[in-house]
Amino acid sequence: MREWKQRLLDLTAHNPLIDRSRQQAIPLALPPGLISGIERMVLAKDLVVLRPDAGREAGGEDPQERAARLLAQERAVEVDLSAEDYGSRLRALATKARVIVEDTGANNLYLAFGTMEWQIGGRRALSPLVLIPVTLHPSGEHYGLVLDEAGESTPNHSFLARFAADTGIDLSEPVERLRPEREEDFLAALEEIRQRLSQAGRPEEVSPTVHLGLFQFSTYRMWKDLEDSWRPIADNPLVRYLIETPDPAGRPFIDPVQPDGAEDPEGPEPAGIDEVVENLPLTADATQARVVADAVAGRSLVVEGPPGTGKSQTVANLIFRALATGRTVMFVAGKQTALDVVARRLRSEAGIGDLLLNLHDNGMKPAQMSQSLRRALELRTESIDLGDLEERRRTVRELRARLEDYRRGLHGPADSGRSRYEDYEAAVTAGEPGEPGEPFDAARHDQLVEDYRRAVARLRQLLPAELLCAVLSHRDQVLTRDTERTLALHREISRRKGSMSIRQMLTSYPDLITAITPCILVSPDSVARFFPAGRRYVDIVIFDEASQIPVPDAVGAIGRGRSVVIAGDPKQMPPTSIAASLGVQAVTHDDLVGVETQEEASILTQCLSARMCHYRLPWHYRSRVESLITFSNQRYYDGALRSFPSPLAMAAGPDDSPGGHGIILRRVQGHYFRPADAQGRGKARPRTNPHEAEQVVAEVLRHFEASPHATPSLGVITFNDKQRDLIEELLRDTGSPRIQAALEEDDGLLIKNLENVQGEERDTILFSVTFSPNSRGDLPLTFGPLSCEGGQRRLNVAITRARRQIIVFSSFDPEQLRADRSSHQGVKDLRDYLEQAREAGAPAALAPAGPAPDWYRHAIAEQLRAAGLDVREAVGQSSFTVDLVLAPAGRPEEPRVAVMLDGRQWNRRETAADRDIMPADVLGAMGWPRVERVWAPQWAADKEAVITRLVEACGLSRAEAAQEAPAQGAATGQGTPDGTAPGAPGRQAIPEYREWVPDQVRPQSVLDEAEADSASRNEVRRLARRICEVEAPLSRHRLVVQVCRAFGLSQVPASREDSVRRILGEAFAHIDEHDFVWLRRDQVHTAPPYRRRAMDYVGIEEIHPRELAGAIEAVRVSSSAWTSREDLFRQVLTHLSTTQHRLTPRVWEALNRALALADDAGGSQEAL
């Protein structure tokens, strides 16, 4: 317990509460006589406007008179920042303060009053004396600060404790008098401190100062909680275990609810798990349902939730079920995002939002709590109609029983000792046709599955009403048992002014409040602030993102409950003390050269070591393209995650266009400016990569242009906060109102560094690697947080935030990263990940989970191939695979149907929903055009009917498919049970050349200023993309000419072309080895169809060589009227232009090169 308290109360000089010079607090230019005035103004909740230092612009006005006038007349005060630095510094401070609130629930932005100058270990330290919590907001062209009403002024207890420990002098009383609530004169109270020091013969100095900065004060409250109340907290069995067993390897935790100490969960039998699933408001797989069942039974659990496995959905279901069975819950998370996701599900999908009391937010006020309680009290049982709830429940049970009967009949042992399914397999393996099966009504069985799906959905519609009835009945019983206290609480929450604080209400009415709102959302800090120790407030305490919560932060909340559920992922972000060692409040990582990092044990890892009852969620639902999770699955989760194949992954490769998919490496020519790079940096900030930042911003603009009517689901992740700040600043400088609004939206444009992004997700993630080779061309192995112990956990977080697409911006090639010279796994993994991104694919797929080849599935596949379909077996990159994927013959890149069988993989799934509902639903959501079932008895009884149905599902008739059968059969004759069938390329129509025509002449000044001005540069790049959308692929010279034409320039000298090329850079599109521009990376190495009439608009050298090769091949294939190379070229020219073109040397040379290309690609080898 002593060690925990020491970790919470950081008394080292690295803590800005001990030495504020450790972080860049901003001084306010206030004469001493005005300090009491601004204290009172802030305490009165007035907005105080901050202005940059007027300096010489103030003329001859006396600074003290100016300060007094500004404060009295305009409620404004100057800060010690120039007009040039004012906006960026305050914007960065406001952003960091907001991120800390989102990540911890605690506001760390304070006005610090008074400074003690003293010595710590021979080093000068400047300690603030009193802190007032404030919030910072834009106010016109300036920023303004206002009191954070959820907090209160406080002496700097960390300083007081350290000063008393070092000098033996207790300054608590005189420092307490500095608080504005005491309404004493600030300077008089400061003088008393001076006298106290003088009497003790101390040399320290105190100064009347005011600074605005970030100070981590929330850990003090948790320290105070343990200091005052550790004994009642330690009465909790898990807390007691953690105190008495600092090394969990010695003995496991014995759960009082599971006294035999069994490590493996027992839980209900499979039929019971089905029932749990059916009585949850949100869909759940079998493992999620087991978590819910065990937790509601009172067991303490650890739940590992790898990325995208439905951890938040599991928590929401758990809370719902706990409340429905009369339990009370405290849901704890550091990040507001984690609570918001669960609360949103409970509110919008489960319909019980009014039963939640959110005390996580540092901005929570007593009036808001009272409003929540009043809203919950307005709920009445009389308005609830349970309808035919029990009849619906009975229907679900009956339908499920019939589905289970089918499974047992197929896979259960028969009289022969083998199952019917094993009989089918044996016949196929022996090469026997097998006896025709008994008639099987597949349509009827399909209808049974659909009836079960609908019955569960109808039951779920009434579950919220059932829960509300139970909760409100219990509430009314509790309130009527103690009418006097109930009336007092009613009076309290009805007050407009002078109400109790939140802590006072929870002290006086804890049982009534948890009866009214049985689920309370908190952060570790708000537990210490609002809940006096000494009682069990709730039945179940649930932690989310527990890998980031240190043990000392967690024990206070654990001690307020009876059992605990620890949910998180040990492979994701740990708690860290790097921030403290660097003296930075908003957690940042830069080069970390020479910094020893120490990862603190999280409550998750400690409980895993204690061998508590433990589950890992196995199904990965987030990624709409399987390759997004495959690297992490194989590298960090031992291939245990079951992900779902996507039809998108069967295209030629990743698509880097807005709304595209997959993992894309975008190589840029950026330079990372290290702190030592003072020369040649110009205005570039240290620890940033300006060029890479510009490319990221250009990509953001592409996505917004492609989504004109809605904010795209887009996030930016950087390796450090300096790069993050630069990217946000560049985005704001675009002046786009949509981007400005998106940056403020809750689920809008996300921009975070590596340390703060856990728990977030977006469709597309832009990942700025930031670092680059140094001026000598060497790439140092200092990769910020990846160069630390556990750095791979940070990489895992970053690369698993996307649902559809990750674009990685890198200023170096993978082979330049000599990861073999690094001892850090994170650096090695980054190298491997970049290589995979460049290769445009995921790592090799895992072997199917089955113990042996599936010959039954292969037999079905072979007959479908014989019928003329392209068939792939066991498609997927995890242990879950789609049994068969069907496409028209010769077009495997156009998958039409995913086929699910009822074989061994199907039988291993534990619940009816996991077998018959969930996989088909998820595959449908991932974009499969059709998901079809083939039931084994149906195949045995009538193969031809099944084949006809599946062929028609591909959009073909049996006759159409049969036309492809001979070629298809030859191509796939060597297929295996786990093989795939090759296909032939498809044919493309011949388009006509389209020329981009400017709709207006733009001001030439925009083009002239674009090299220096980011807004102008972005406008030029947007124009270039519009040209590419019409004409690509086009030569870069042609693109430059078209850009200049749009700005009214008819001549393009070499200097202007060089300038436009620099303006466009590399990231606005993709440039190939022929200096041609493409819109999509996956098209760069393809053979584009030639465009008719191209030479009516451009010269032959501005037609892509592969496009010319395509025209040559088209003529050779379609016409036999040419007898020589000259005849061939003349016919090609008739396809490329409506006017007659002569075979000049220039044209002949271009076509001759194209002919060689066509021959190399496999065209005619006949000598011409």
PDB file of C-alpha atoms in Angstrom, residues 272-468:
ATOM      1  CA  GLY A 272     -27.832 -22.303 -20.982  1.00  0.00           C
ATOM      2  CA  ILE A 273     -25.457 -20.224 -23.101  1.00  0.00           C
ATOM      3  CA  ASP A 274     -28.000 -20.191 -25.915  1.00  0.00           C
ATOM      4  CA  GLU A 275     -30.533 -18.843 -23.446  1.00  0.00           C
ATOM      5  CA  VAL A 276     -28.118 -16.154 -22.261  1.00  0.00           C
ATOM      6  CA  VAL A 277     -27.539 -15.059 -25.874  1.00  0.00           C
ATOM      7  CA  GLU A 278     -31.269 -14.842 -26.548  1.00  0.00           C
ATOM      8  CA  ASN A 279     -31.899 -12.705 -23.476  1.00  0.00           C
ATOM      9  CA  LEU A 280     -29.307 -10.053 -24.237  1.00  0.00           C
ATOM     10  CA  PRO A 281     -30.297  -6.821 -26.009  1.00  0.00           C
ATOM     11  CA  LEU A 282     -27.307  -6.891 -28.381  1.00  0.00           C
ATOM     12  CA  THR A 283     -26.008  -9.781 -30.429  1.00  0.00           C
ATOM     13  CA  ALA A 284     -23.371 -11.881 -28.676  1.00  0.00           C
ATOM     14  CA  ASP A 285     -21.170 -14.822 -29.551  1.00  0.00           C
ATOM     15  CA  ALA A 286     -20.742 -17.753 -27.184  1.00  0.00           C
ATOM     16  CA  THR A 287     -17.638 -16.427 -25.426  1.00  0.00           C
ATOM     17  CA  GLN A 288     -19.225 -13.034 -24.851  1.00  0.00           C
ATOM     18  CA  ALA A 289     -22.291 -14.749 -23.402  1.00  0.00           C
ATOM     19  CA  ARG A 290     -20.143 -16.823 -21.032  1.00  0.00           C
ATOM     20  CA  VAL A 291     -18.523 -13.629 -19.756  1.00  0.00           C
ATOM     21  CA  VAL A 292     -21.959 -12.185 -19.041  1.00  0.00           C
ATOM     22  CA  ALA A 293     -23.201 -15.345 -17.312  1.00  0.00           C
ATOM     23  CA  ASP A 294     -20.154 -15.686 -15.051  1.00  0.00           C
ATOM     24  CA  ALA A 295     -20.022 -12.008 -14.113  1.00  0.00           C
ATOM     25  CA  VAL A 296     -23.733 -11.817 -13.279  1.00  0.00           C
ATOM     26  CA  ALA A 297     -23.242 -14.895 -11.082  1.00  0.00           C
ATOM     27  CA  GLY A 298     -20.843 -12.790  -8.997  1.00  0.00           C
ATOM     28  CA  ARG A 299     -17.513 -14.192 -10.191  1.00  0.00           C
ATOM     29  CA  SER A 300     -14.532 -11.883 -10.628  1.00  0.00           C
ATOM     30  CA  LEU A 301     -13.157 -12.178 -14.169  1.00  0.00           C
ATOM     31  CA  VAL A 302     -10.481 -11.045 -16.557  1.00  0.00           C
ATOM     32  CA  VAL A 303     -11.719 -10.485 -20.116  1.00  0.00           C
ATOM     33  CA  GLU A 304      -9.107 -10.089 -22.834  1.00  0.00           C
ATOM     34  CA  GLY A 305     -10.579  -8.111 -25.694  1.00  0.00           C
ATOM     35  CA  PRO A 306      -8.217  -7.874 -28.689  1.00  0.00           C
ATOM     36  CA  PRO A 307      -9.014  -5.129 -31.221  1.00  0.00           C
ATOM     37  CA  GLY A 308     -12.458  -5.309 -32.777  1.00  0.00           C
ATOM     38  CA  THR A 309     -13.664  -8.349 -30.804  1.00  0.00           C
ATOM     39  CA  GLY A 310     -16.768  -6.695 -29.384  1.00  0.00           C
ATOM     40  CA  LYS A 311     -15.453  -5.863 -25.920  1.00  0.00           C
ATOM     41  CA  SER A 312     -17.652  -2.757 -25.614  1.00  0.00           C
ATOM     42  CA  GLN A 313     -20.670  -4.734 -26.798  1.00  0.00           C
ATOM     43  CA  THR A 314     -19.881  -7.404 -24.204  1.00  0.00           C
ATOM     44  CA  VAL A 315     -19.689  -4.781 -21.457  1.00  0.00           C
ATOM     45  CA  ALA A 316     -22.995  -3.269 -22.593  1.00  0.00           C
ATOM     46  CA  ASN A 317     -24.657  -6.682 -22.528  1.00  0.00           C
ATOM     47  CA  LEU A 318     -23.142  -7.414 -19.139  1.00  0.00           C
ATOM     48  CA  ILE A 319     -24.434  -4.161 -17.651  1.00  0.00           C
ATOM     49  CA  PHE A 320     -27.882  -4.806 -19.107  1.00  0.00           C
ATOM     50  CA  ARG A 321     -28.062  -8.350 -17.766  1.00  0.00           C
ATOM     51  CA  ALA A 322     -26.710  -7.335 -14.367  1.00  0.00           C
ATOM     52  CA  LEU A 323     -29.378  -4.653 -13.998  1.00  0.00           C
ATOM     53  CA  ALA A 324     -32.076  -7.050 -15.212  1.00  0.00           C
ATOM     54  CA  THR A 325     -31.144  -9.485 -12.450  1.00  0.00           C
ATOM     55  CA  GLY A 326     -31.133  -6.871  -9.685  1.00  0.00           C
ATOM     56  CA  ARG A 327     -27.400  -6.061  -9.570  1.00  0.00           C
ATOM     57  CA  THR A 328     -25.826  -2.622  -9.417  1.00  0.00           C
ATOM     58  CA  VAL A 329     -22.779  -1.714 -11.507  1.00  0.00           C
ATOM     59  CA  MET A 330     -19.914   0.763 -11.474  1.00  0.00           C
ATOM     60  CA  PHE A 331     -18.317   1.065 -14.922  1.00  0.00           C
ATOM     61  CA  VAL A 332     -14.769   2.469 -14.741  1.00  0.00           C
ATOM     62  CA  ALA A 333     -12.627   3.738 -17.605  1.00  0.00           C
ATOM     63  CA  GLY A 334      -9.892   6.304 -17.937  1.00  0.00           C
ATOM     64  CA  LYS A 335     -11.035   7.350 -21.398  1.00  0.00           C
ATOM     65  CA  GLN A 336     -14.345   9.083 -21.896  1.00  0.00           C
ATOM     66  CA  THR A 337     -14.463   7.419 -25.345  1.00  0.00           C
ATOM     67  CA  ALA A 338     -14.685   3.951 -23.786  1.00  0.00           C
ATOM     68  CA  LEU A 339     -17.620   4.989 -21.606  1.00  0.00           C
ATOM     69  CA  ASP A 340     -19.335   6.820 -24.460  1.00  0.00           C
ATOM     70  CA  VAL A 341     -19.311   3.750 -26.714  1.00  0.00           C
ATOM     71  CA  VAL A 342     -20.956   1.588 -24.060  1.00  0.00           C
ATOM     72  CA  ALA A 343     -23.359   4.301 -22.912  1.00  0.00           C
ATOM     73  CA  ARG A 344     -24.418   4.951 -26.511  1.00  0.00           C
ATOM     74  CA  ARG A 345     -25.250   1.275 -26.998  1.00  0.00           C
ATOM     75  CA  LEU A 346     -27.199   1.093 -23.743  1.00  0.00           C
ATOM     76  CA  ARG A 347     -29.061   4.262 -24.606  1.00  0.00           C
ATOM     77  CA  SER A 348     -29.862   3.810 -28.292  1.00  0.00           C
ATOM     78  CA  GLU A 349     -29.865   0.027 -28.754  1.00  0.00           C
ATOM     79  CA  ALA A 350     -30.829  -1.294 -25.311  1.00  0.00           C
ATOM     80  CA  GLY A 351     -33.148   1.577 -24.346  1.00  0.00           C
ATOM     81  CA  ILE A 352     -31.979   2.050 -20.736  1.00  0.00           C
ATOM     82  CA  GLY A 353     -30.083   5.349 -20.968  1.00  0.00           C
ATOM     83  CA  ASP A 354     -32.065   6.927 -18.119  1.00  0.00           C
ATOM     84  CA  LEU A 355     -30.723   4.336 -15.678  1.00  0.00           C
ATOM     85  CA  LEU A 356     -27.124   5.512 -16.192  1.00  0.00           C
ATOM     86  CA  LEU A 357     -25.483   8.133 -13.961  1.00  0.00           C
ATOM     87  CA  ASN A 358     -22.397   9.558 -15.669  1.00  0.00           C
ATOM     88  CA  LEU A 359     -19.896  10.821 -13.096  1.00  0.00           C
ATOM     89  CA  HIS A 360     -16.845  10.288 -15.302  1.00  0.00           C
ATOM     90  CA  ASP A 361     -16.718  13.729 -16.829  1.00  0.00           C
ATOM     91  CA  ASN A 362     -14.649  16.213 -14.866  1.00  0.00           C
ATOM     92  CA  GLY A 363     -17.230  18.807 -15.888  1.00  0.00           C
ATOM     93  CA  MET A 364     -20.016  17.001 -14.002  1.00  0.00           C
ATOM     94  CA  LYS A 365     -21.859  19.421 -11.721  1.00  0.00           C
ATOM     95  CA  PRO A 366     -24.355  18.743  -8.887  1.00  0.00           C
ATOM     96  CA  ALA A 367     -27.128  20.254 -11.003  1.00  0.00           C
ATOM     97  CA  GLN A 368     -26.438  17.741 -13.789  1.00  0.00           C
ATOM     98  CA  MET A 369     -26.468  14.857 -11.340  1.00  0.00           C
ATOM     99  CA  SER A 370     -29.764  16.087  -9.930  1.00  0.00           C
ATOM    100  CA  GLN A 371     -31.196  16.314 -13.425  1.00  0.00           C
ATOM    101  CA  SER A 372     -30.166  12.701 -14.143  1.00  0.00           C
ATOM    102  CA  LEU A 373     -31.811  11.511 -10.936  1.00  0.00           C
ATOM    103  CA  ARG A 374     -35.006  13.445 -11.640  1.00  0.00           C
ATOM    104  CA  ARG A 375     -35.184  11.986 -15.149  1.00  0.00           C
ATOM    105  CA  ALA A 376     -34.770   8.453 -13.791  1.00  0.00           C
ATOM    106  CA  LEU A 377     -37.460   9.071 -11.154  1.00  0.00           C
ATOM    107  CA  GLU A 378     -39.920  10.049 -13.875  1.00  0.00           C
ATOM    108  CA  LEU A 379     -39.890   6.457 -15.178  1.00  0.00           C
ATOM    109  CA  ARG A 380     -43.020   4.589 -14.116  1.00  0.00           C
ATOM    110  CA  THR A 381     -43.915   0.897 -14.268  1.00  0.00           C
ATOM    111  CA  GLU A 382     -47.499   1.771 -15.227  1.00  0.00           C
ATOM    112  CA  SER A 383     -46.371   2.927 -18.682  1.00  0.00           C
ATOM    113  CA  ILE A 384     -44.570  -0.341 -19.462  1.00  0.00           C
ATOM    114  CA  ASP A 385     -46.268  -3.047 -21.520  1.00  0.00           C
ATOM    115  CA  LEU A 386     -44.594  -6.465 -21.488  1.00  0.00           C
ATOM    116  CA  GLY A 387     -47.072  -7.812 -24.010  1.00  0.00           C
ATOM    117  CA  ASP A 388     -46.522 -11.445 -24.925  1.00  0.00           C
ATOM    118  CA  LEU A 389     -42.968 -11.609 -23.559  1.00  0.00           C
ATOM    119  CA  GLU A 390     -43.179 -15.150 -22.189  1.00  0.00           C
ATOM    120  CA  GLU A 391     -44.857 -16.429 -25.345  1.00  0.00           C
ATOM    121  CA  ARG A 392     -41.994 -14.967 -27.403  1.00  0.00           C
ATOM    122  CA  ARG A 393     -39.476 -16.583 -25.071  1.00  0.00           C
ATOM    123  CA  ARG A 394     -41.195 -19.948 -25.422  1.00  0.00           C
ATOM    124  CA  THR A 395     -41.211 -19.642 -29.239  1.00  0.00           C
ATOM    125  CA  VAL A 396     -37.475 -18.947 -29.249  1.00  0.00           C
ATOM    126  CA  ARG A 397     -36.789 -22.018 -27.111  1.00  0.00           C
ATOM    127  CA  GLU A 398     -38.882 -24.258 -29.368  1.00  0.00           C
ATOM    128  CA  LEU A 399     -37.220 -23.072 -32.563  1.00  0.00           C
ATOM    129  CA  ARG A 400     -33.770 -23.424 -31.053  1.00  0.00           C
ATOM    130  CA  ALA A 401     -34.588 -26.978 -29.956  1.00  0.00           C
ATOM    131  CA  ARG A 402     -35.461 -27.888 -33.546  1.00  0.00           C
ATOM    132  CA  LEU A 403     -32.158 -26.443 -34.794  1.00  0.00           C
ATOM    133  CA  GLU A 404     -30.310 -28.406 -32.138  1.00  0.00           C
ATOM    134  CA  ASP A 405     -32.169 -31.564 -33.166  1.00  0.00           C
ATOM    135  CA  TYR A 406     -30.874 -31.073 -36.722  1.00  0.00           C
ATOM    136  CA  ARG A 407     -27.283 -30.626 -35.483  1.00  0.00           C
ATOM    137  CA  ARG A 408     -27.443 -33.750 -33.307  1.00  0.00           C
ATOM    138  CA  GLY A 409     -29.013 -35.728 -36.152  1.00  0.00           C
ATOM    139  CA  LEU A 410     -26.194 -34.735 -38.510  1.00  0.00           C
ATOM    140  CA  HIS A 411     -23.137 -34.795 -36.226  1.00  0.00           C
ATOM    141  CA  GLY A 412     -24.286 -36.946 -33.337  1.00  0.00           C
ATOM    142  CA  PRO A 413     -23.354 -40.650 -33.275  1.00  0.00           C
ATOM    143  CA  ALA A 414     -25.747 -43.010 -35.059  1.00  0.00           C
ATOM    144  CA  ASP A 415     -26.248 -46.752 -34.504  1.00  0.00           C
ATOM    145  CA  SER A 416     -23.147 -47.461 -36.602  1.00  0.00           C
ATOM    146  CA  GLY A 417     -21.031 -45.440 -34.183  1.00  0.00           C
ATOM    147  CA  ARG A 418     -20.437 -42.800 -36.834  1.00  0.00           C
ATOM    148  CA  SER A 419     -22.433 -39.660 -37.505  1.00  0.00           C
ATOM    149  CA  ARG A 420     -24.350 -39.138 -40.731  1.00  0.00           C
ATOM    150  CA  TYR A 421     -21.807 -36.454 -41.668  1.00  0.00           C
ATOM    151  CA  GLU A 422     -18.927 -38.921 -41.187  1.00  0.00           C
ATOM    152  CA  ASP A 423     -20.769 -41.333 -43.457  1.00  0.00           C
ATOM    153  CA  TYR A 424     -20.922 -38.660 -46.168  1.00  0.00           C
ATOM    154  CA  GLU A 425     -17.193 -37.980 -45.725  1.00  0.00           C
ATOM    155  CA  ALA A 426     -16.309 -41.660 -45.855  1.00  0.00           C
ATOM    156  CA  ALA A 427     -18.181 -42.154 -49.113  1.00  0.00           C
ATOM    157  CA  VAL A 428     -16.431 -39.194 -50.729  1.00  0.00           C
ATOM    158  CA  THR A 429     -12.974 -40.271 -49.499  1.00  0.00           C
ATOM    159  CA  ALA A 430     -13.500 -43.790 -50.843  1.00  0.00           C
ATOM    160  CA  GLY A 431     -14.556 -42.404 -54.198  1.00  0.00           C
ATOM    161  CA  GLU A 432     -17.971 -44.011 -53.877  1.00  0.00           C
ATOM    162  CA  PRO A 433     -21.076 -42.241 -55.123  1.00  0.00           C
ATOM    163  CA  GLY A 434     -22.915 -43.081 -51.907  1.00  0.00           C
ATOM    164  CA  GLU A 435     -26.512 -43.957 -51.468  1.00  0.00           C
ATOM    165  CA  PRO A 436     -28.978 -41.215 -52.330  1.00  0.00           C
ATOM    166  CA  GLY A 437     -29.953 -39.441 -49.147  1.00  0.00           C
ATOM    167  CA  GLU A 438     -33.403 -39.252 -47.693  1.00  0.00           C
ATOM    168  CA  PRO A 439     -35.527 -36.409 -49.039  1.00  0.00           C
ATOM    169  CA  PHE A 440     -34.625 -33.193 -47.254  1.00  0.00           C
ATOM    170  CA  ASP A 441     -36.672 -30.003 -47.390  1.00  0.00           C
ATOM    171  CA  ALA A 442     -33.883 -27.412 -47.547  1.00  0.00           C
ATOM    172  CA  ALA A 443     -36.318 -24.532 -48.022  1.00  0.00           C
ATOM    173  CA  ARG A 444     -38.120 -25.551 -44.856  1.00  0.00           C
ATOM    174  CA  HIS A 445     -34.868 -25.701 -42.918  1.00  0.00           C
ATOM    175  CA  ASP A 446     -33.821 -22.301 -44.271  1.00  0.00           C
ATOM    176  CA  GLN A 447     -37.160 -20.983 -43.083  1.00  0.00           C
ATOM    177  CA  LEU A 448     -36.533 -22.495 -39.647  1.00  0.00           C
ATOM    178  CA  VAL A 449     -33.260 -20.558 -39.395  1.00  0.00           C
ATOM    179  CA  GLU A 450     -35.019 -17.376 -40.499  1.00  0.00           C
ATOM    180  CA  ASP A 451     -37.872 -17.967 -38.028  1.00  0.00           C
ATOM    181  CA  TYR A 452     -35.345 -18.355 -35.222  1.00  0.00           C
ATOM    182  CA  ARG A 453     -33.599 -15.134 -36.226  1.00  0.00           C
ATOM    183  CA  ARG A 454     -36.880 -13.216 -36.254  1.00  0.00           C
ATOM    184  CA  ALA A 455     -38.094 -14.759 -33.001  1.00  0.00           C
ATOM    185  CA  VAL A 456     -34.904 -13.701 -31.180  1.00  0.00           C
ATOM    186  CA  ALA A 457     -35.257 -10.189 -32.610  1.00  0.00           C
ATOM    187  CA  ARG A 458     -38.898 -10.005 -31.435  1.00  0.00           C
ATOM    188  CA  LEU A 459     -37.891 -11.193 -27.960  1.00  0.00           C
ATOM    189  CA  ARG A 460     -35.148  -8.565 -27.772  1.00  0.00           C
ATOM    190  CA  GLN A 461     -37.677  -5.841 -28.488  1.00  0.00           C
ATOM    191  CA  LEU A 462     -39.304  -6.481 -25.100  1.00  0.00           C
ATOM    192  CA  LEU A 463     -36.164  -7.037 -23.005  1.00  0.00           C
ATOM    193  CA  PRO A 464     -35.695  -3.322 -22.143  1.00  0.00           C
ATOM    194  CA  ALA A 465     -39.285  -3.178 -20.870  1.00  0.00           C
ATOM    195  CA  GLU A 466     -38.704  -6.289 -18.756  1.00  0.00           C
ATOM    196  CA  LEU A 467     -35.529  -4.771 -17.312  1.00  0.00           C
ATOM    197  CA  LEU A 468     -37.239  -1.454 -16.527  1.00  0.00           C
TER     198      LEU A 468
END
